[in-house]
CSV table of C-alpha atoms in Angstrom, one decimal:
chain,number,residue,atom,x,y,z
A,1,UNK,CA,-131.2,-89.3,40.1
A,2,UNK,CA,-133.4,-91.1,37.5
A,3,UNK,CA,-130.4,-93.1,36.4
A,4,UNK,CA,-129.6,-94.0,40.0
A,5,UNK,CA,-133.2,-95.3,40.5
A,6,UNK,CA,-132.8,-97.4,37.3
A,7,UNK,CA,-129.6,-98.9,38.7
A,8,UNK,CA,-131.2,-99.6,42.0
A,9,UNK,CA,-134.1,-101.5,40.4
A,10,UNK,CA,-131.8,-103.5,38.2
A,11,UNK,CA,-129.6,-104.5,41.2
A,12,UNK,CA,-132.6,-105.5,43.2
A,13,UNK,CA,-133.6,-108.0,40.5
A,14,UNK,CA,-130.1,-109.2,40.0
A,15,UNK,CA,-129.2,-109.7,43.7
A,16,UNK,CA,-132.4,-111.6,44.2
A,17,UNK,CA,-131.9,-113.9,41.3
A,18,UNK,CA,-128.2,-114.6,41.5
A,19,UNK,CA,-128.0,-115.2,45.3
A,20,UNK,CA,-130.9,-117.7,45.0
A,21,UNK,CA,-129.0,-119.6,42.4
A,22,UNK,CA,-125.6,-119.4,44.2
A,23,UNK,CA,-124.1,-117.6,41.2
A,24,UNK,CA,-123.0,-114.4,42.9
A,25,UNK,CA,-119.4,-115.4,42.5
A,26,UNK,CA,-119.8,-115.2,38.7
A,27,UNK,CA,-120.7,-111.5,39.1
A,28,UNK,CA,-117.3,-110.6,40.8
A,29,UNK,CA,-115.4,-109.1,37.9
A,30,UNK,CA,-111.8,-107.9,38.0
A,31,UNK,CA,-111.4,-104.3,38.8
A,32,UNK,CA,-111.9,-102.1,35.8
A,33,UNK,CA,-110.1,-98.7,35.7
A,34,UNK,CA,-112.5,-96.4,33.9
A,35,UNK,CA,-115.2,-94.0,34.8
A,36,UNK,CA,-117.1,-95.9,37.6
A,37,UNK,CA,-120.2,-95.2,39.6
A,38,UNK,CA,-119.5,-97.0,42.9
A,39,UNK,CA,-122.5,-97.8,45.1
A,40,UNK,CA,-122.0,-99.0,48.7
A,41,UNK,CA,-125.1,-100.5,50.2
A,42,UNK,CA,-125.4,-101.4,53.9
A,43,UNK,CA,-128.2,-103.9,54.0
A,44,UNK,CA,-130.3,-104.4,57.1
A,45,UNK,CA,-133.3,-106.5,58.1
A,46,UNK,CA,-135.5,-103.6,59.0
A,47,UNK,CA,-139.1,-103.3,57.7
A,48,UNK,CA,-139.6,-101.3,54.6
A,49,UNK,CA,-142.3,-98.7,53.7
A,50,UNK,CA,-145.2,-99.8,51.6
A,51,UNK,CA,-144.0,-100.1,48.0
A,52,UNK,CA,-145.0,-101.8,44.8
A,53,UNK,CA,-141.9,-104.1,44.9
A,54,UNK,CA,-142.4,-105.1,48.5
A,55,UNK,CA,-144.9,-107.8,47.6
A,56,UNK,CA,-143.2,-108.7,44.3
A,57,UNK,CA,-139.8,-109.3,45.9
A,58,UNK,CA,-140.6,-110.5,49.5
A,59,UNK,CA,-137.8,-110.9,52.0
A,60,UNK,CA,-137.3,-113.9,54.3
A,61,UNK,CA,-140.4,-115.9,55.3
A,62,UNK,CA,-142.2,-114.5,58.3
A,63,UNK,CA,-145.2,-115.7,60.3
A,64,UNK,CA,-148.2,-117.4,58.9
A,65,UNK,CA,-151.7,-115.9,59.4
A,66,UNK,CA,-154.6,-118.3,59.4
A,67,UNK,CA,-158.2,-118.8,60.5
A,68,UNK,CA,-159.1,-121.3,63.2
A,69,UNK,CA,-162.0,-122.3,65.4
A,70,UNK,CA,-159.8,-124.0,68.1
A,71,UNK,CA,-161.1,-121.5,70.7
A,72,UNK,CA,-164.8,-122.2,70.0
A,73,UNK,CA,-165.3,-119.7,67.2
A,74,UNK,CA,-163.5,-118.5,64.1
A,75,UNK,CA,-160.5,-116.3,65.0
A,76,UNK,CA,-157.4,-115.0,63.2
A,77,UNK,CA,-154.2,-116.6,64.4
A,78,UNK,CA,-150.6,-116.3,63.5
A,79,UNK,CA,-147.8,-118.8,64.1
A,80,UNK,CA,-144.1,-119.1,63.3
A,81,UNK,CA,-143.2,-120.6,59.9
A,82,UNK,CA,-142.4,-124.0,61.6
A,83,UNK,CA,-145.8,-124.1,63.3
A,84,UNK,CA,-144.7,-123.0,66.8
A,85,UNK,CA,-146.1,-120.2,68.9
A,86,UNK,CA,-149.7,-119.9,67.6
A,87,UNK,CA,-151.3,-116.7,68.9
A,88,UNK,CA,-155.0,-115.7,68.7
A,89,UNK,CA,-154.9,-112.1,67.4
A,90,UNK,CA,-158.5,-111.2,67.1
A,91,UNK,CA,-159.9,-112.9,70.3
A,92,UNK,CA,-163.4,-111.7,69.7
A,93,UNK,CA,-166.8,-113.5,70.2
A,94,UNK,CA,-167.6,-112.8,66.5
A,95,UNK,CA,-166.4,-114.9,63.6
A,96,UNK,CA,-163.2,-113.5,62.2
A,97,UNK,CA,-162.1,-115.0,58.8
A,98,UNK,CA,-160.0,-114.8,55.6
A,99,UNK,CA,-156.9,-112.9,56.8
A,100,UNK,CA,-154.6,-111.2,54.2
A,101,UNK,CA,-151.2,-109.7,55.0
A,102,UNK,CA,-150.3,-106.2,53.8
A,103,UNK,CA,-147.4,-106.2,51.4
A,104,UNK,CA,-145.0,-104.9,54.0
A,105,UNK,CA,-146.1,-107.4,56.6
A,106,UNK,CA,-147.1,-104.8,59.2
A,107,UNK,CA,-150.9,-105.2,59.0
A,108,UNK,CA,-153.6,-107.9,58.5
A,109,UNK,CA,-156.9,-107.3,56.8
A,110,UNK,CA,-159.8,-109.7,57.5
A,111,UNK,CA,-163.6,-110.1,57.6
A,112,UNK,CA,-165.7,-110.2,60.8
A,113,UNK,CA,-169.3,-110.3,61.8
A,114,UNK,CA,-168.7,-108.9,65.3
A,115,UNK,CA,-170.9,-105.9,64.5
A,116,UNK,CA,-173.9,-107.9,63.3
A,117,UNK,CA,-173.0,-108.3,59.6
A,118,UNK,CA,-169.8,-109.1,57.8
A,119,UNK,CA,-167.4,-106.2,57.5
A,120,UNK,CA,-163.8,-105.7,56.5
A,121,UNK,CA,-161.5,-105.0,59.4
A,122,UNK,CA,-157.8,-104.2,59.6
A,123,UNK,CA,-155.3,-104.6,62.5
A,124,UNK,CA,-151.6,-104.4,63.2
A,125,UNK,CA,-149.6,-107.6,62.9
A,126,UNK,CA,-149.7,-108.1,66.7
A,127,UNK,CA,-153.5,-107.9,66.8
A,128,UNK,CA,-153.7,-104.3,68.1
A,129,UNK,CA,-155.9,-101.5,66.8
A,130,UNK,CA,-158.6,-103.6,65.2
A,131,UNK,CA,-160.7,-101.2,63.0
A,132,UNK,CA,-163.8,-101.6,60.9
A,133,UNK,CA,-163.1,-100.2,57.4
A,134,UNK,CA,-166.3,-100.8,55.5
A,135,UNK,CA,-169.1,-99.9,58.0
A,136,UNK,CA,-171.8,-100.9,55.6
A,137,UNK,CA,-175.0,-102.9,56.1
A,138,UNK,CA,-174.1,-105.1,53.2
A,139,UNK,CA,-172.1,-108.3,53.5
A,140,UNK,CA,-168.4,-107.6,52.8
A,141,UNK,CA,-166.0,-110.5,52.3
A,142,UNK,CA,-162.6,-111.8,51.0
A,143,UNK,CA,-160.4,-108.8,51.4
A,144,UNK,CA,-156.9,-108.7,49.9
A,145,UNK,CA,-154.3,-106.0,49.6
A,146,UNK,CA,-153.1,-104.4,46.4
A,147,UNK,CA,-149.4,-105.1,45.6
A,148,UNK,CA,-148.5,-101.5,46.5
A,149,UNK,CA,-150.4,-101.6,49.8
A,150,UNK,CA,-152.5,-98.6,49.0
A,151,UNK,CA,-155.9,-100.3,48.3
A,152,UNK,CA,-158.0,-103.3,49.5
A,153,UNK,CA,-160.0,-105.4,47.1
A,154,UNK,CA,-163.2,-107.2,48.4
A,155,UNK,CA,-166.6,-108.5,47.4
A,156,UNK,CA,-169.9,-107.0,48.6
A,157,UNK,CA,-173.3,-108.5,48.5
A,158,UNK,CA,-175.5,-105.8,47.1
A,159,UNK,CA,-179.3,-106.1,46.5
A,160,UNK,CA,-178.6,-107.6,43.1
A,161,UNK,CA,-175.9,-110.0,44.1
A,162,UNK,CA,-172.1,-109.8,44.8
A,163,UNK,CA,-170.0,-107.1,43.3
A,164,UNK,CA,-166.3,-106.5,43.3
A,165,UNK,CA,-165.3,-103.4,45.3
A,166,UNK,CA,-162.1,-101.6,46.0
A,167,UNK,CA,-161.3,-99.0,48.7
A,168,UNK,CA,-158.3,-97.1,50.0
A,169,UNK,CA,-156.4,-98.9,52.7
A,170,UNK,CA,-158.0,-96.6,55.3
A,171,UNK,CA,-161.5,-97.6,54.2
A,172,UNK,CA,-162.3,-94.4,52.2
A,173,UNK,CA,-163.4,-94.2,48.6
A,174,UNK,CA,-165.3,-97.5,48.4
A,175,UNK,CA,-166.0,-98.1,44.7
A,176,UNK,CA,-168.0,-100.7,42.8
A,177,UNK,CA,-165.7,-101.9,40.1
A,178,UNK,CA,-167.7,-104.8,38.4
A,179,UNK,CA,-171.0,-103.0,38.6
A,180,UNK,CA,-173.0,-105.7,36.8
A,181,UNK,CA,-176.5,-105.9,38.4
A,182,UNK,CA,-178.4,-109.1,38.9
A,183,UNK,CA,-175.3,-111.2,38.8
A,184,UNK,CA,-172.6,-112.4,41.2
A,185,UNK,CA,-169.1,-111.1,40.7
A,186,UNK,CA,-166.9,-112.9,43.3
A,187,UNK,CA,-163.4,-114.1,44.3
A,188,UNK,CA,-161.5,-111.0,43.2
A,189,UNK,CA,-157.7,-111.2,43.0
A,190,UNK,CA,-155.0,-108.6,42.0
A,191,UNK,CA,-152.5,-109.1,39.3
A,192,UNK,CA,-149.0,-109.1,40.7
A,193,UNK,CA,-148.3,-105.6,39.1
A,194,UNK,CA,-151.6,-104.2,40.4
A,195,UNK,CA,-152.9,-103.1,37.0
A,196,UNK,CA,-155.6,-105.8,36.6
A,197,UNK,CA,-158.1,-107.8,38.7
A,198,UNK,CA,-159.4,-111.3,38.0
A,199,UNK,CA,-162.7,-112.5,39.4
A,200,UNK,CA,-165.4,-115.1,38.9
A,201,UNK,CA,-168.9,-114.2,37.6
A,202,UNK,CA,-172.1,-115.9,36.7
A,203,UNK,CA,-173.3,-113.1,34.5
A,204,UNK,CA,-173.3,-115.4,31.5
A,205,UNK,CA,-175.4,-118.1,33.1
A,206,UNK,CA,-172.6,-120.1,34.8
A,207,UNK,CA,-169.5,-119.1,36.6
A,208,UNK,CA,-166.6,-118.0,34.4
A,209,UNK,CA,-163.2,-116.4,35.1
A,210,UNK,CA,-163.2,-112.7,34.1
A,211,UNK,CA,-160.4,-110.1,34.0
A,212,UNK,CA,-160.7,-106.3,34.2
A,213,UNK,CA,-158.5,-103.3,34.5
A,214,UNK,CA,-157.9,-102.0,38.1
A,215,UNK,CA,-160.4,-99.2,37.5
A,216,UNK,CA,-163.1,-101.7,36.4
A,217,UNK,CA,-162.9,-101.1,32.7
A,218,UNK,CA,-162.3,-103.7,30.0
A,219,UNK,CA,-164.2,-106.6,31.7
A,220,UNK,CA,-163.6,-109.7,29.6
A,221,UNK,CA,-164.5,-113.4,30.0
A,222,UNK,CA,-161.4,-115.7,29.9
A,223,UNK,CA,-162.7,-119.2,30.4
A,224,UNK,CA,-166.1,-119.3,28.4
A,225,UNK,CA,-167.3,-122.8,29.0
A,226,UNK,CA,-170.2,-124.6,30.7
A,227,UNK,CA,-168.2,-125.8,33.7
A,228,UNK,CA,-167.9,-124.1,37.1
A,229,UNK,CA,-164.9,-121.8,37.0
A,230,UNK,CA,-164.1,-120.0,40.3
A,231,UNK,CA,-161.4,-118.9,42.7
A,232,UNK,CA,-158.9,-117.3,40.2
A,233,UNK,CA,-155.4,-116.5,41.5
A,234,UNK,CA,-152.6,-114.8,39.6
A,235,UNK,CA,-149.1,-116.3,39.4
A,236,UNK,CA,-146.3,-113.8,40.1
A,237,UNK,CA,-143.3,-114.1,37.8
A,238,UNK,CA,-140.0,-112.4,38.5
A,239,UNK,CA,-137.6,-111.5,35.8
A,240,UNK,CA,-134.6,-109.2,35.7
A,241,UNK,CA,-135.2,-105.6,34.7
A,242,UNK,CA,-133.7,-104.4,31.4
A,243,UNK,CA,-130.1,-103.1,31.7
A,244,UNK,CA,-130.1,-99.5,32.9
A,245,UNK,CA,-129.8,-97.0,30.2
A,246,UNK,CA,-126.3,-95.5,29.9
A,247,UNK,CA,-124.1,-98.1,31.5
A,248,UNK,CA,-123.2,-101.6,32.4
A,249,UNK,CA,-123.2,-103.5,35.7
A,250,UNK,CA,-119.6,-104.7,36.4
A,251,UNK,CA,-119.8,-106.6,39.7
A,252,UNK,CA,-121.5,-107.2,43.0
A,253,UNK,CA,-119.2,-108.1,45.9
A,254,UNK,CA,-120.1,-108.7,49.5
A,255,UNK,CA,-116.8,-110.1,50.6
A,256,UNK,CA,-114.5,-107.1,50.2
A,257,UNK,CA,-114.7,-103.3,50.1
A,258,UNK,CA,-112.8,-102.0,47.1
A,259,UNK,CA,-112.8,-98.5,45.9
A,260,UNK,CA,-111.1,-97.6,42.7
A,261,UNK,CA,-111.5,-96.0,39.4
A,262,UNK,CA,-111.6,-92.5,38.0
A,263,UNK,CA,-114.1,-90.0,39.2
A,264,UNK,CA,-115.7,-92.5,41.6
A,265,UNK,CA,-118.9,-91.4,43.4
A,266,UNK,CA,-120.3,-92.9,46.6
A,267,UNK,CA,-124.1,-93.4,46.7
A,268,UNK,CA,-126.3,-94.9,49.4
A,269,UNK,CA,-129.2,-97.0,48.0
A,270,UNK,CA,-131.6,-97.6,50.9
A,271,UNK,CA,-134.2,-99.2,48.6
A,272,UNK,CA,-132.1,-102.4,48.6
A,273,UNK,CA,-132.5,-102.9,52.3
A,274,UNK,CA,-133.9,-106.2,53.3
A,275,UNK,CA,-133.5,-107.8,49.8
A,276,UNK,CA,-130.2,-109.6,50.0
A,277,UNK,CA,-129.8,-110.2,53.8
A,278,UNK,CA,-127.2,-108.6,56.1
A,279,UNK,CA,-123.9,-107.5,54.8
A,280,UNK,CA,-122.1,-104.8,52.8
A,281,UNK,CA,-122.3,-104.8,49.1
A,282,UNK,CA,-120.0,-103.0,46.7
A,283,UNK,CA,-121.8,-102.5,43.4
A,284,UNK,CA,-119.6,-101.2,40.5
A,285,UNK,CA,-121.4,-99.7,37.6
A,286,UNK,CA,-119.7,-98.3,34.5
A,287,UNK,CA,-121.2,-95.3,32.7
A,288,UNK,CA,-121.0,-95.3,28.9
């Protein structure tokens, strides 16, 4: 099963890359009669469960969430990718701001002052079930989801200034990560792999860009100059996984269904759903 998971991860990368570049035809090798592991994947467009790769390898572009005061106060709207069908999701007298999608696209986290002070809220993608996650008298702002969808990063104005906090996606276990009194640690952002957090801090006298581990350890200044450095944001980079241990990918074919070889085994790989679009893929993998 570990080998199968390695193959699945490798294929996810490869299909994503090669289809984007129109090179899938180059992967169609002639049939090799040897010991083959044959994987048939029926790909659908259904939503996936939360996972680390859901944000790293997004599917087709969906709706756009944004903040607007077109109805008289700040609300969270969504619209189609072409700008049509704008819908007010929050529809509340308070000011609702700074929306952020969950990695699987099913939920939106945002900040709101509807309860008298700024709190972090979450709702379903259709605006239903709006829930206060923080419930704290301090000012909570700028929420964003971890790449695996399990945690939410935000900034909180404590008595000594802003600090970088993290909590579980249900609002539990709220933890001060930066924990540097009498300074402002703001604008937190996850690294694409979820292992680090970058943020801006004035702890050295002016705002610099810092980085720390996801548990708050190893806080290090990156910019170190006298200018104003704020609003850091990590660039995601995608690259193919290393070749699976113990074998070689032979071909990916979505035009024909061919089964051949000695000691072939049929496997379903549901983790590929939603990555390559609709169709049936025959993936041939030769074990060493």
